[in-house]
Coordinates of C-alpha atoms in Angstrom, one line a residue:
M17 CA 0.0 0.0 0.0
S18 CA 1.4 3.4 -1.0
E19 CA 2.1 6.0 1.6
K20 CA -0.6 8.7 2.1
L21 CA -0.7 12.2 3.5
M22 CA -3.6 12.7 5.9
L23 CA -4.9 16.2 5.4
G24 CA -7.4 17.9 7.7
L25 CA -9.8 20.5 6.1
P26 CA -11.7 22.9 8.3
K27 CA -15.4 22.0 8.7
G28 CA -17.7 25.0 9.0
S29 CA -17.3 28.6 7.9
L30 CA -14.0 28.1 6.1
E31 CA -15.1 24.9 4.3
T32 CA -16.2 26.4 1.0
A33 CA -13.4 29.0 0.8
T34 CA -10.8 26.3 1.5
A35 CA -12.2 24.0 -1.2
E36 CA -12.2 27.0 -3.7
M37 CA -8.6 27.9 -2.8
F38 CA -7.4 24.3 -3.3
K39 CA -9.2 24.2 -6.7
K40 CA -7.3 27.3 -7.8
A41 CA -4.1 25.6 -6.5
G42 CA -4.7 22.6 -8.6
W43 CA -6.6 20.1 -6.4
K44 CA -10.2 19.3 -7.0
I45 CA -12.0 18.5 -3.7
E46 CA -15.5 17.1 -3.7
I47 CA -17.3 17.5 -0.4
S48 CA -20.5 15.6 0.4
S49 CA -23.0 16.7 3.0
R50 CA -23.2 13.0 4.1
S51 CA -19.5 12.4 4.6
Y52 CA -16.6 13.8 6.6
Y53 CA -14.1 12.3 4.1
P54 CA -14.0 14.5 1.0
R55 CA -12.6 13.2 -2.3
I56 CA -9.5 14.7 -3.7
D57 CA -8.0 14.1 -7.1
D58 CA -4.5 13.3 -5.7
E59 CA -3.8 9.6 -5.0
D60 CA -1.1 10.7 -2.4
I61 CA -3.6 12.5 -0.2
D62 CA -6.6 11.5 2.0
C63 CA -8.8 14.2 3.4
M64 CA -10.9 14.5 6.5
L65 CA -13.2 17.4 7.6
I66 CA -12.5 18.5 11.2
R67 CA -13.7 21.6 13.0
A68 CA -11.0 24.3 13.1
Q69 CA -11.3 24.3 16.9
E70 CA -10.1 20.7 17.1
M71 CA -7.6 20.6 14.2
S72 CA -4.4 21.4 16.0
R73 CA -5.0 18.7 18.6
Y74 CA -5.3 15.9 16.0
V75 CA -2.3 17.2 14.1
E76 CA -0.2 17.3 17.2
E77 CA -1.2 13.7 18.0
G78 CA -0.4 12.6 14.5
I79 CA -3.9 11.4 13.7
L80 CA -3.6 14.0 10.9
D81 CA -0.3 14.8 9.2
C82 CA -1.4 18.4 8.5
G83 CA -4.3 20.7 8.4
L84 CA -5.7 24.2 8.2
T85 CA -6.8 26.1 11.3
G86 CA -6.7 29.5 13.0
H87 CA -3.7 30.6 14.9
D88 CA -6.1 31.4 17.7
W89 CA -7.1 27.7 18.1
I90 CA -3.5 26.6 18.1
Q91 CA -2.9 28.9 21.1
E92 CA -6.2 28.0 22.8
N93 CA -5.4 24.3 22.6
G94 CA -1.7 24.8 23.5
S95 CA -0.8 22.6 20.6
D96 CA 2.8 21.8 19.7
V97 CA 2.7 21.8 15.9
E98 CA 4.8 23.1 13.0
E99 CA 3.3 26.2 11.4
V100 CA 4.2 25.7 7.7
A101 CA 2.5 28.7 6.2
E102 CA 0.3 31.7 7.1
L103 CA -2.7 31.8 4.8
V104 CA -4.7 35.0 5.1
Y105 CA -8.2 34.1 4.0
G106 CA -11.7 33.9 5.4
K107 CA -15.3 33.2 4.7
V108 CA -16.0 36.5 3.0
G109 CA -12.7 38.3 2.7
R110 CA -9.0 38.3 3.0
N111 CA -8.5 40.1 6.3
P112 CA -7.4 38.7 9.7
L113 CA -10.2 37.6 12.0
R114 CA -10.7 39.3 15.4
W115 CA -11.7 37.9 18.7
V116 CA -13.7 40.6 20.3
L117 CA -15.5 41.5 23.5
A118 CA -19.1 42.5 22.7
V119 CA -22.1 43.6 24.7
P120 CA -25.6 44.8 23.9
N121 CA -25.9 48.3 22.5
D122 CA -27.7 49.5 25.6
S123 CA -25.3 47.8 28.1
D124 CA -23.5 49.8 30.8
I125 CA -20.4 47.7 30.2
T126 CA -17.8 49.9 28.5
C127 CA -14.4 48.3 29.4
A128 CA -12.9 45.2 30.8
K129 CA -13.2 46.5 34.4
D130 CA -17.0 46.6 34.1
L131 CA -17.1 42.8 33.6
E132 CA -16.5 42.2 37.3
G133 CA -19.0 39.6 38.5
K134 CA -20.6 39.4 35.1
R135 CA -21.3 36.3 32.9
I136 CA -19.4 35.9 29.6
S137 CA -20.3 33.4 26.9
T138 CA -17.6 32.2 24.5
E139 CA -16.0 29.2 22.7
A140 CA -12.5 30.5 23.6
I141 CA -12.5 29.8 27.4
G142 CA -8.7 30.0 27.8
M143 CA -8.3 33.2 25.8
T144 CA -11.1 34.9 27.8
N145 CA -9.8 33.8 31.2
A146 CA -6.3 35.1 30.2
Y147 CA -7.8 38.4 29.2
L148 CA -9.7 38.7 32.5
A149 CA -6.6 37.8 34.5
K150 CA -4.6 40.5 32.6
H151 CA -7.1 43.1 33.7
G152 CA -7.5 41.7 37.2
V153 CA -11.2 41.0 36.7
N154 CA -13.3 38.1 38.2
A155 CA -16.2 37.0 35.9
K156 CA -18.0 33.8 35.2
V157 CA -16.9 32.4 31.8
E158 CA -19.2 29.8 30.2
F159 CA -18.5 27.7 27.2
S160 CA -20.9 28.4 24.2
W161 CA -21.8 25.6 21.9
G162 CA -22.7 28.0 19.1
A163 CA -25.0 30.9 18.3
T164 CA -23.0 33.0 20.8
E165 CA -24.4 36.3 19.5
V166 CA -27.9 35.5 20.7
K167 CA -26.8 34.9 24.3
P168 CA -26.9 38.6 25.6
P169 CA -28.7 40.0 27.4
R170 CA -30.7 37.1 28.8
L171 CA -28.1 34.3 28.9
A172 CA -25.0 36.4 29.3
D173 CA -23.9 39.9 30.0
A174 CA -21.2 39.8 27.3
I175 CA -19.6 37.5 24.8
V176 CA -16.2 36.9 23.4
E177 CA -16.6 36.0 19.7
I178 CA -14.7 35.8 16.5
T179 CA -15.7 38.2 13.7
E180 CA -14.5 39.0 10.2
T181 CA -16.7 42.0 9.4
G182 CA -18.8 42.6 12.5
S183 CA -22.0 42.3 10.6
S184 CA -23.4 39.4 12.6
L185 CA -22.8 41.3 15.9
R186 CA -24.5 44.4 14.6
A187 CA -27.4 42.3 13.4
N188 CA -27.9 41.0 16.9
N189 CA -27.7 44.5 18.4
L190 CA -24.2 44.1 19.9
K191 CA -21.3 46.5 20.0
I192 CA -17.6 45.7 20.2
I193 CA -15.8 47.3 23.2
D194 CA -12.4 45.6 22.9
T195 CA -10.3 43.2 20.8
L196 CA -8.6 40.3 22.5
C197 CA -6.5 39.2 19.5
T198 CA -6.3 38.9 15.8
S199 CA -5.8 35.6 14.0
T200 CA -5.1 34.2 10.6
T201 CA -5.4 30.7 9.1
R202 CA -2.3 28.6 9.4
F203 CA -1.3 25.5 7.5
I204 CA 0.1 23.3 10.2
A205 CA 1.9 20.0 10.3
N206 CA 2.8 17.2 12.8
H207 CA 6.5 17.3 13.7
T208 CA 7.0 13.6 12.9
A209 CA 5.3 13.9 9.6
M210 CA 7.7 16.7 8.7
Q211 CA 10.6 14.3 9.3
N212 CA 9.2 11.9 6.7
P213 CA 10.7 12.9 3.3
F214 CA 7.6 12.0 1.3
K215 CA 5.2 13.8 3.6
R216 CA 7.4 16.8 4.0
K217 CA 7.7 17.2 0.3
K218 CA 4.0 16.9 -0.2
I219 CA 3.2 19.4 2.7
E220 CA 5.7 21.9 1.3
Q221 CA 4.1 21.5 -2.2
I222 CA 0.6 22.2 -0.8
A223 CA 1.9 25.2 1.2
M224 CA 3.7 26.7 -1.8
M225 CA 0.7 26.3 -4.1
L226 CA -1.9 27.7 -1.6
Q227 CA 0.3 30.7 -1.0
A228 CA 0.7 31.2 -4.7
V229 CA -3.1 31.4 -5.1
L230 CA -3.4 34.1 -2.4
N231 CA -0.4 36.0 -3.8
A232 CA -2.2 36.2 -7.2
E233 CA -5.4 37.6 -5.8
G234 CA -6.1 41.2 -6.8
K235 CA -3.4 41.1 -9.4
A236 CA -3.4 40.7 -13.2
G237 CA -0.9 40.3 -16.0
I238 CA -0.6 42.9 -18.7
M239 CA 1.3 42.7 -21.9
M240 CA 1.7 45.1 -24.8
N241 CA 3.9 46.2 -27.8
V242 CA 5.7 49.5 -27.7
K243 CA 8.3 51.4 -29.8
K244 CA 11.8 51.3 -28.3
S245 CA 11.8 55.1 -28.4
D246 CA 8.6 55.2 -26.2
L247 CA 9.8 52.5 -23.7
P248 CA 11.6 54.8 -21.1
N249 CA 8.5 56.9 -20.6
L250 CA 6.2 53.9 -20.5
L251 CA 8.4 52.0 -17.9
E252 CA 8.4 55.1 -15.7
K253 CA 4.6 55.1 -15.7
L254 CA 4.2 51.3 -15.1
P255 CA 3.6 50.4 -11.4
A256 CA 5.2 47.0 -11.8
L257 CA 5.1 44.5 -8.9
Q258 CA 8.3 43.0 -10.3
R259 CA 10.6 43.9 -13.1
P260 CA 8.8 43.9 -16.4
T261 CA 9.9 41.5 -19.1
V262 CA 11.0 43.2 -22.3
S263 CA 11.3 41.0 -25.4
E264 CA 12.6 41.8 -28.9
L265 CA 10.1 41.6 -31.8
S266 CA 10.7 40.9 -35.5
D267 CA 10.6 44.7 -36.1
P268 CA 13.9 46.0 -34.5
N269 CA 12.2 49.2 -33.6
W270 CA 9.6 47.6 -31.4
V271 CA 9.6 45.5 -28.2
A272 CA 7.0 43.4 -26.3
L273 CA 6.5 44.2 -22.6
N274 CA 4.9 41.8 -20.0
T275 CA 4.4 42.5 -16.3
I276 CA 2.1 42.1 -13.3
V277 CA 0.1 44.9 -11.7
T278 CA -2.7 45.3 -9.1
E279 CA -6.1 45.0 -10.8
Q280 CA -7.4 48.2 -9.2
V281 CA -5.1 50.4 -11.2
L282 CA -5.9 49.0 -14.6
R283 CA -8.9 51.1 -15.5
D284 CA -6.8 54.2 -15.3
L285 CA -3.5 52.6 -16.4
I286 CA -4.5 51.1 -19.7
P287 CA -5.7 54.4 -21.3
E288 CA -2.5 56.1 -20.0
L289 CA -0.4 53.4 -21.6
K290 CA -2.2 53.8 -24.8
E291 CA -1.5 57.5 -24.8
L292 CA 2.2 56.7 -24.2
G293 CA 2.3 54.7 -27.4
A294 CA 1.5 51.1 -26.2
T295 CA -0.5 49.0 -28.7
G296 CA -2.0 45.5 -28.6
I297 CA -2.6 45.8 -24.9
I298 CA -3.8 42.6 -23.3
E299 CA -4.9 42.0 -19.7
Y300 CA -5.0 38.4 -18.4
P301 CA -6.0 36.9 -15.1
L302 CA -3.6 35.2 -12.7
N303 CA -4.5 32.0 -10.8
K304 CA -1.2 31.6 -9.0
L305 CA 1.9 33.8 -8.3
V306 CA 5.0 32.1 -6.9
D307 CA 7.5 34.5 -5.4

């Protein structure tokens, strides 16, 4: 039987975004609502869906060779794992997630000191207790099994919850009064797995390709033809993310130019390049960008 890499994929809010990122990286993952073992079109990999809250424990124990989870859960579990790569992505955007202290809009609680003797609901018990200890506050911290935003004011005075945009908190008439920490997704691996040449190579391959997908987001390739006499002015205008490639054409008076720019500048940049003498301007999408 050939050796396999056991990969943990986050079940829940990051599930769809993770599958889409793997697809762009070159792996097709098929997730069934009836199974926790997704199919992947790589005979060297077996997948398992695990909640991000538990991922680091199973990777540390070697039940999984590697997986994706938040840095916050690695810290919350106190897991000894190797962080192979930081992957900044989320359910709706590409910003770090925040663990925040939130209370009802009409609450008298305005800071950590006001939590004295209060009841706090959260999934991150360890993080919350550390926060309270830091501020010298005694409060009752209760584990929340989900739907934490609906707990105040009847079931809790405050919550510590993770948020990406804050929209769910606002929808439940909650306001943020402090941020406990920020967190990003990490691709983690078991220490023993990283000592296995086959598994290490596969893990590093996955990490490189996933990072390449995120590197390419918000960027586009652009190529054009330009007279050599116009090239200096055009290069001065071009906001290249790396050195442009300049290639000779059959006409010795012309060159082809190819580079990468951020997508947001293209609507203004392309007309300016045209004015500077560029012709045959082509914009093309990027799926991956390997630094």
